[in-house]
Structure formats: structure tokens, C-alpha cells
mmCIF file of C-alpha atoms and ligand atoms in Angstrom:
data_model
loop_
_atom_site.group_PDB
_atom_site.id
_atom_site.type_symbol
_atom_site.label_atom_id
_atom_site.label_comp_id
_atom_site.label_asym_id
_atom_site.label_seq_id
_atom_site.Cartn_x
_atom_site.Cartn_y
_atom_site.Cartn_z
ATOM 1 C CA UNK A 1 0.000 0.000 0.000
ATOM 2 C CA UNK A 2 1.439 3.548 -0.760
ATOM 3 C CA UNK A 3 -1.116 5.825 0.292
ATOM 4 C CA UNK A 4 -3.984 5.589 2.857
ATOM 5 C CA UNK A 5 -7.138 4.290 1.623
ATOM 6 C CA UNK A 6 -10.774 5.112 2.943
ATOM 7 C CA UNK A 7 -12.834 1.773 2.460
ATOM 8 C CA UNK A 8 -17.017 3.352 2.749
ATOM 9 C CA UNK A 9 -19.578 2.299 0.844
ATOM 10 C CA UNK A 10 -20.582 3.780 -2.389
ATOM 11 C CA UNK A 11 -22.555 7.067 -1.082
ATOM 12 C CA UNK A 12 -21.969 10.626 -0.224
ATOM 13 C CA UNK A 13 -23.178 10.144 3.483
ATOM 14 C CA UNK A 14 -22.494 9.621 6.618
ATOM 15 C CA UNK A 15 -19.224 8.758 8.639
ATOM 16 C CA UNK A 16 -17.842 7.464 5.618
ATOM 17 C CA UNK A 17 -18.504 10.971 3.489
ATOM 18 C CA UNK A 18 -17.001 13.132 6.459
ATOM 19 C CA UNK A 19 -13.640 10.934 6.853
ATOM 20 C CA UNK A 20 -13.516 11.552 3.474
ATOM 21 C CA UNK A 21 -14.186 15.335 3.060
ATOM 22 C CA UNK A 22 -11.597 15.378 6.100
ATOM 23 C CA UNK A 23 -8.957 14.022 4.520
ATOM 24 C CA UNK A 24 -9.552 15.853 1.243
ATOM 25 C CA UNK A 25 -9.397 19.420 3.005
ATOM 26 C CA UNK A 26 -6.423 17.716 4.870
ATOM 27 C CA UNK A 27 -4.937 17.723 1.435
ATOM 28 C CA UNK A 28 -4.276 14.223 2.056
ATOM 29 C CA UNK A 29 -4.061 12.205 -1.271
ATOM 30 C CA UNK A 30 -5.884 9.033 -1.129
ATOM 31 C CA UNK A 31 -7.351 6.038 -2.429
ATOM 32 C CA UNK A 32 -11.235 6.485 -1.860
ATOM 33 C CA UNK A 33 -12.639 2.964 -2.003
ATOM 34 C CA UNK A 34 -16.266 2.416 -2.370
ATOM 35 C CA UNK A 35 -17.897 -1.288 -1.500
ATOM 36 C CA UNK A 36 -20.932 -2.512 -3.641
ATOM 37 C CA UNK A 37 -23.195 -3.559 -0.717
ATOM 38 C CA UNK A 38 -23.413 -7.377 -2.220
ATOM 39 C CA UNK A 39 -19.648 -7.220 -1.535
ATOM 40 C CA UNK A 40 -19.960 -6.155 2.387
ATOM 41 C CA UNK A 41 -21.228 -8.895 4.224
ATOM 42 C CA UNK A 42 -17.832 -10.912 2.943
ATOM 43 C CA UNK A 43 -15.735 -7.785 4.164
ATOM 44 C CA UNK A 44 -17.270 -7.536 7.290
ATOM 45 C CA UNK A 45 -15.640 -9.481 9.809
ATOM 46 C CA UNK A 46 -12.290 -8.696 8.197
ATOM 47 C CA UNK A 47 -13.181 -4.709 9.458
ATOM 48 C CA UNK A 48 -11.848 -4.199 13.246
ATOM 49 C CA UNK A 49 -15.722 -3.769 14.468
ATOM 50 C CA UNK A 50 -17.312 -4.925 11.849
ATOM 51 C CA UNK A 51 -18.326 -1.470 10.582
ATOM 52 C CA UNK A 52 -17.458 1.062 7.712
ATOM 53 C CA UNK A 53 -15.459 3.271 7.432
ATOM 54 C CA UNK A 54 -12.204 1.842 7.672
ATOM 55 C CA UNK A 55 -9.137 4.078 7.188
ATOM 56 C CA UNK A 56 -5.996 1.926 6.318
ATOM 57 C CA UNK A 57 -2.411 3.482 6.513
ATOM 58 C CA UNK A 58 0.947 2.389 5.046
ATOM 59 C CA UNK A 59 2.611 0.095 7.966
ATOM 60 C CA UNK A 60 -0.378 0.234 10.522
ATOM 61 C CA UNK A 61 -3.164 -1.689 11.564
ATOM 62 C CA UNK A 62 -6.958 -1.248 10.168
ATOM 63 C CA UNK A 63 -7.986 1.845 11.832
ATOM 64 C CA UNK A 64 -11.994 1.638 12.381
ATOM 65 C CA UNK A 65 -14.660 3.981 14.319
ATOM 66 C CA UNK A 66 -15.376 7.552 12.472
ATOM 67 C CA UNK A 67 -14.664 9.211 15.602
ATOM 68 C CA UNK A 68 -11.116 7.481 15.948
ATOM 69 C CA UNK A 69 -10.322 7.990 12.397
ATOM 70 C CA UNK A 70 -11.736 12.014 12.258
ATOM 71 C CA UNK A 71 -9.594 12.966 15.049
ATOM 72 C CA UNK A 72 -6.192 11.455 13.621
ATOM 73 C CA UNK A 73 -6.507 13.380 10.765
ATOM 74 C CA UNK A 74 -7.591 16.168 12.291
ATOM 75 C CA UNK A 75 -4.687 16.204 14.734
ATOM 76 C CA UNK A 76 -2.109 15.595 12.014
ATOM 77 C CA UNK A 77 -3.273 18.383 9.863
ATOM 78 C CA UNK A 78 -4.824 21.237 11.860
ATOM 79 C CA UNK A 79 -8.052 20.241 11.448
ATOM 80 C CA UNK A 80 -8.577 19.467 15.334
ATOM 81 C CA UNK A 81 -7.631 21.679 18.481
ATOM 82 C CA UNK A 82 -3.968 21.351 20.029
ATOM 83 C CA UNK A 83 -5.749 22.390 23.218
ATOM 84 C CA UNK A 84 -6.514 18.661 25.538
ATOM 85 C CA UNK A 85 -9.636 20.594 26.953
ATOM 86 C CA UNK A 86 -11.171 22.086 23.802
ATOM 87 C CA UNK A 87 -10.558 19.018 21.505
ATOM 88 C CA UNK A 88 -12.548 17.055 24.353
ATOM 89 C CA UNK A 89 -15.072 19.309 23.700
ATOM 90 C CA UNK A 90 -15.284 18.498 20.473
ATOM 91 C CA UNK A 91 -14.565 14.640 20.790
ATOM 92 C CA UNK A 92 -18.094 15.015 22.564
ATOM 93 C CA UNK A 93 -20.061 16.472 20.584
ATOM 94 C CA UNK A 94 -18.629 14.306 17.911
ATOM 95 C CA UNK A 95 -20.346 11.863 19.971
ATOM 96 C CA UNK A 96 -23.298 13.424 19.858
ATOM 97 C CA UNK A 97 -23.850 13.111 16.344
ATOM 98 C CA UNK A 98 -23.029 9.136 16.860
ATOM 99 C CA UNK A 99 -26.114 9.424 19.694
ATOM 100 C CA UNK A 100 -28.155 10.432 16.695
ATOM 101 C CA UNK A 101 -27.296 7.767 14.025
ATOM 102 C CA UNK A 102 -27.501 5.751 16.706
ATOM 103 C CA UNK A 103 -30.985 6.201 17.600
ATOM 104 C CA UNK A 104 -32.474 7.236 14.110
ATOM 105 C CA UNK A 105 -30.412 4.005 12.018
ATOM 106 C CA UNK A 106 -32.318 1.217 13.177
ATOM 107 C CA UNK A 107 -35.378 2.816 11.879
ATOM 108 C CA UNK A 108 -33.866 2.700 7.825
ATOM 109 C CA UNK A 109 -34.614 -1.095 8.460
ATOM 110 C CA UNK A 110 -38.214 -1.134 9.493
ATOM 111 C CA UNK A 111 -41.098 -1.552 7.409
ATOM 112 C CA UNK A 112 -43.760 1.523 6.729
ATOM 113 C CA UNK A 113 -45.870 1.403 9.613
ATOM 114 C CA UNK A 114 -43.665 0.441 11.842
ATOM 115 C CA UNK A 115 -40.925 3.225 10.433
ATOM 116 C CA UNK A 116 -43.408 5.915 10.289
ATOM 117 C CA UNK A 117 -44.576 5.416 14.398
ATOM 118 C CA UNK A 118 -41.055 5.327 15.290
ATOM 119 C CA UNK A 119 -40.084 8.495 13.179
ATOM 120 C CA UNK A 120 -43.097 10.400 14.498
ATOM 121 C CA UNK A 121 -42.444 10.046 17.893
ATOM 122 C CA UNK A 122 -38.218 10.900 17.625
ATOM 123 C CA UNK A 123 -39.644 14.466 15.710
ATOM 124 C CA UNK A 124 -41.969 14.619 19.267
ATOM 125 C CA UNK A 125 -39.133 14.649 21.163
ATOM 126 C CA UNK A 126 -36.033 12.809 20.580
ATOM 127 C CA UNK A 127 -34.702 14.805 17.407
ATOM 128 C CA UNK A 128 -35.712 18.522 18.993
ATOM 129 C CA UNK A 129 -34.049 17.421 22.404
ATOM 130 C CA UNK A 130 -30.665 16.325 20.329
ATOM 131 C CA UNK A 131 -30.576 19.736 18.176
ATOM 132 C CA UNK A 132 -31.212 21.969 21.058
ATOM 133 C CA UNK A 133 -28.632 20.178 22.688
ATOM 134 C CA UNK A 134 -26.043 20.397 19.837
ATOM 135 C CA UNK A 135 -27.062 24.300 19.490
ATOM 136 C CA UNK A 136 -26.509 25.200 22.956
ATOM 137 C CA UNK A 137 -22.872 23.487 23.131
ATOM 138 C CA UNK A 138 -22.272 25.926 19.859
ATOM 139 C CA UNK A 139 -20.531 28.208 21.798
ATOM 140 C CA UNK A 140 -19.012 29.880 18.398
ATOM 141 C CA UNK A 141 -19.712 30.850 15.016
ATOM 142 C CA UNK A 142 -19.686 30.136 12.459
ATOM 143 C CA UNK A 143 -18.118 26.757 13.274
ATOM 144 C CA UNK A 144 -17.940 24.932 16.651
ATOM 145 C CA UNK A 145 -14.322 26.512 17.296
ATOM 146 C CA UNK A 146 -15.122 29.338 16.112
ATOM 147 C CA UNK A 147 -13.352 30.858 12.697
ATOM 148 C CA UNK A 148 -11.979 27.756 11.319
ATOM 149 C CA UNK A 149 -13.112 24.528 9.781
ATOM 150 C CA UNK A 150 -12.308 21.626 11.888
ATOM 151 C CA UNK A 151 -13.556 17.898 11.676
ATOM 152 C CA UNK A 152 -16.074 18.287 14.032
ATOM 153 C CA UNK A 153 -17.926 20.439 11.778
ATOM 154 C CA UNK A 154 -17.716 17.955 9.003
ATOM 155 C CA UNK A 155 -19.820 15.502 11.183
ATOM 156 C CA UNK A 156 -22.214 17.854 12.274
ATOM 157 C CA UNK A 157 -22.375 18.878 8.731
ATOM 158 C CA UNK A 158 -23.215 15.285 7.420
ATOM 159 C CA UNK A 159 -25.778 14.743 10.426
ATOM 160 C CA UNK A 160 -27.687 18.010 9.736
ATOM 161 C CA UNK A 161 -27.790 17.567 5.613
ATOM 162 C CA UNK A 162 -29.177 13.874 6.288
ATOM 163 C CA UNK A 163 -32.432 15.509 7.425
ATOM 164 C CA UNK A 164 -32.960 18.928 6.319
ATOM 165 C CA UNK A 165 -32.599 17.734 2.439
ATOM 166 C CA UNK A 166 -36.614 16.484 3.262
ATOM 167 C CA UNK A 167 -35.735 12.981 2.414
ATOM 168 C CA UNK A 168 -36.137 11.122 5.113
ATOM 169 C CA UNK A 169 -39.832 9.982 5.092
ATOM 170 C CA UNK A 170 -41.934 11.257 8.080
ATOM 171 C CA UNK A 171 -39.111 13.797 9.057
ATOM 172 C CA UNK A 172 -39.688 17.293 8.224
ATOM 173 C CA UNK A 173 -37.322 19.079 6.713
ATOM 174 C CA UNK A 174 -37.581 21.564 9.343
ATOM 175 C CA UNK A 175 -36.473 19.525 12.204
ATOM 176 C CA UNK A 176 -33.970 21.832 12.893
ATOM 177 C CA UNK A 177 -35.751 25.018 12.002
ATOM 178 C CA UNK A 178 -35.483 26.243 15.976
ATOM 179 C CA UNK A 179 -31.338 25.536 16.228
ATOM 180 C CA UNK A 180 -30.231 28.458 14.249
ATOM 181 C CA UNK A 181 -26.451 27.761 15.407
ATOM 182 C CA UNK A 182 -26.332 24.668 14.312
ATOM 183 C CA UNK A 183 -28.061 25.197 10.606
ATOM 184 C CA UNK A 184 -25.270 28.122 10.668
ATOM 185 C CA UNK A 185 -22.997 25.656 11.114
ATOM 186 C CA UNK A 186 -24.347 23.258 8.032
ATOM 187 C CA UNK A 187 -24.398 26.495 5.965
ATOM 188 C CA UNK A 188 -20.589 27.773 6.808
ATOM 189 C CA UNK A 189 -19.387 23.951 6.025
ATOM 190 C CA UNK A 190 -21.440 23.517 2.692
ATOM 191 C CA UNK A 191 -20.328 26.821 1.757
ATOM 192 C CA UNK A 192 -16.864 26.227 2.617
ATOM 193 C CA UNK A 193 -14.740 26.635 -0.871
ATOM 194 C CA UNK A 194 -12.631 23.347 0.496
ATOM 195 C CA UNK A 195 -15.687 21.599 0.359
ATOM 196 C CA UNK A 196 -17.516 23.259 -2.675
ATOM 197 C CA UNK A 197 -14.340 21.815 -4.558
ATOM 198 C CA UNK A 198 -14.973 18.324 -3.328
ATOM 199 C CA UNK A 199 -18.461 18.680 -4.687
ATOM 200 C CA UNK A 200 -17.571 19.866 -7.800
ATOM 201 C CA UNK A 201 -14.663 17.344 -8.679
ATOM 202 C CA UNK A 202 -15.567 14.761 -11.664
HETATM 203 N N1 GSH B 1 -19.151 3.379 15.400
HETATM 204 C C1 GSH B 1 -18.890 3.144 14.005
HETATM 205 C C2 GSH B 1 -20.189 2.708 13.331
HETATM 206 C C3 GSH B 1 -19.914 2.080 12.000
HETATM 207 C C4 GSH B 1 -21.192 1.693 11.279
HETATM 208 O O1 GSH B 1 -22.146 1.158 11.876
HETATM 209 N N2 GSH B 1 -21.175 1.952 9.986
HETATM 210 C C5 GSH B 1 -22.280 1.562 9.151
HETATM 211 C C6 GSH B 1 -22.324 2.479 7.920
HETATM 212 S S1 GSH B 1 -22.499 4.204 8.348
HETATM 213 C C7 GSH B 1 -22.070 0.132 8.699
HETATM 214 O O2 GSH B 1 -20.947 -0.304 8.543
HETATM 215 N N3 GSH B 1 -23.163 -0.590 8.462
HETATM 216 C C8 GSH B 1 -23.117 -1.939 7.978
HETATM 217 C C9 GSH B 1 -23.075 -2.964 9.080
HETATM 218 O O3 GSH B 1 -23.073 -2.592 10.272
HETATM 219 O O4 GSH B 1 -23.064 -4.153 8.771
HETATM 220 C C10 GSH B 1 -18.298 4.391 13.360
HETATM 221 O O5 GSH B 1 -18.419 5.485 13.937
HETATM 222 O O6 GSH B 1 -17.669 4.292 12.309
#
């Protein structure tokens, strides 16, 4: 292997989208390698937890968790605070965002009925509770540190983009309408030219 390769499946979403965008506005270049679903179930228990994405790097071990693999690159390129305290910060409400695909996932595998009940009652409470909590731990603008793009932003990004695109069935797209820090914080990453150019590649 001579450079690092990002193993996702074949979609612009999720944790496998922001490692990505991370290590493109890293400026790292890499192999981006997409799995055909009918090829995953094979793969999986050769993956550390049995999950995507998987980052690998020349001469170490499978590196596995989005988290994990968002805050080595953002620590070896700037794109994470130098500060113990304030990238803690961060590191939690990176796992905020993993409290929401954790909650709203297993709901992409039920059928109708049962998906629609279950999405109603996370837009009665579950998904306002989680965005007011995100927006009041937005201490900053326009980004969660404040002036710069770091990798936290690039998950919160991904999370808030899943649902205000209006295509997640029984969701409205204005979930989030109330959390005006943390749709800032969607608009300053989309907007970001670093991002526009990953967007805009062929
Ligand atoms: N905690 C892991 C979760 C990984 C995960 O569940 N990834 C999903 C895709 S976003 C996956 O691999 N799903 C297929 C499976 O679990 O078999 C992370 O943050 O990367």
C-alpha cells in the first residue's frame, strides 16, 4: 500500500462521506474505495468492528470507528484543536452526532408502519431534544471553534444535511428550524470553498 485508503460504501453520506471530506481538506491524497453492498457482508468481519469506514495506513493496523479515524486526521493536519480541553469538547459532541445515528439508524430497516410510528415520535421529542442540545454546546460561530473549519464540523455537517434535504420519510425538513447555530454551522461547512471543490470534482 502507498497511500492511505478510505474503504465506505458507495454514497456521499455519513461517517464514511465526512472521513472523506476530512482528509480531502487535509490535502491528504488518497485512495477512496467504495464497496458494492453485495460485496460487504464478505468484508465484514475482516473490518476491526465490523463497521465502515475503515481508514488503512501504510505500515499500521486497520484503523476503524469515524470518531477514531476524524480525530487522527484532524490532529495531524490542523483540522482538530492542540488544546486537551477544547478538543474534548469536540470529541463530545462528535459523539453526539453518533447518539443520533444511533438512535435514528435502526429505523432505515423497518417496514412503513412500523418506520413511520417510530419516526413520528423521535420528531416529538427525541430529534428537537438532540438539536437543542447540539445548538446550545455551539458556543461559536460560524463553526464549533469558532473561525476555522475543523472535523467536528464535518460531522455535524453530514448529520444536519441527512435531514434537512426532506428525504427522510416522516421527518420534516424543518427539524432543525429552531437551532439556528447549528443550521449556521451546516451552511458555513457547505459553503466552505474546500468543500464546494470536493463537490464539484468529476
Ligand atoms: N461506530 C462506528 C459505526 C460504523 C457503522 O455502523 N457503519 C455503518 C455504515 S455508516 C455500517 O458499517 N453498516 C453496515 C453494518 O453494520 O453491517 C463508526 O463510527 O464508524
Amino acid at each position: 500500500m502507498t497511500k492511505p485508503k478510505l474503504i465506505y460504501f458507495d454514497a456521499p453520506v455519513s461517517r464514511g462521506e465526512e472521513c472523506r471530506l476530512a482528509l480531502h481538506l487535509a490535502g491528504v491524497d488518497f485512495e477512496d474505495v467504495r464497496i458494492n453492498p453485495a460485496a460487504w457482508p464478505a468484508m465484514k468481519e475482516q473490518t476491526p468492528y465490523g463497521g465502515l469506514p475503515v481508514l488503512e495506513l501504510p505500515g499500521k493496523p486497520a484503523l476503524a470507528h469515524s470518531n477514531a479515524i476524524l480525530v487522527l486526521i484532524g490532529r495531524r493536519h490542523g483540522l482538530h484543536p492542540a488544546d486537551d480541553f477544547e478538543a474534548a469538547r469536540h470529541e463530545g459532541m462528535m459523539q453526539h452526532v453518533e447518539t443520533l445515528r444511533a438512535v435514528v439508524s435502526p429505523t432505515l430497516r423497518m417496514e412503513e408502519a412500523e418506520k413511520k410510528a417510530a419516526r413520528e415520535a423521535l420528531v416529538a421529542d427525541f430529534l428537537p431534544a438532540w438539536a437543542r442540545a447540539a445548538d446550545r454546546n455551539l458556543l461559536n460561530t460560524p463553526f464549533f471553534g469558532g473561525d476555522t473549519l475543523q472535523v467536528v464540523d464535518l460531522k455535524l455537517y453530514l448529520a444536519v444535511r441527512w435531514f434537512i434535504g426532506g428525504k427522510v420519510d416522516h421527518i420534516p425538513a424543518t427539524i432543525f428550524a429552531n437551532c439556528p447555530k447549528l443550521i449556521a454551522v451546516h451552511d458555513a461547512v457547505r459553503d466552505h470553498p474546500g468543500v464546494r471543490a470536493w463537490y464539484a470534482r468529476s
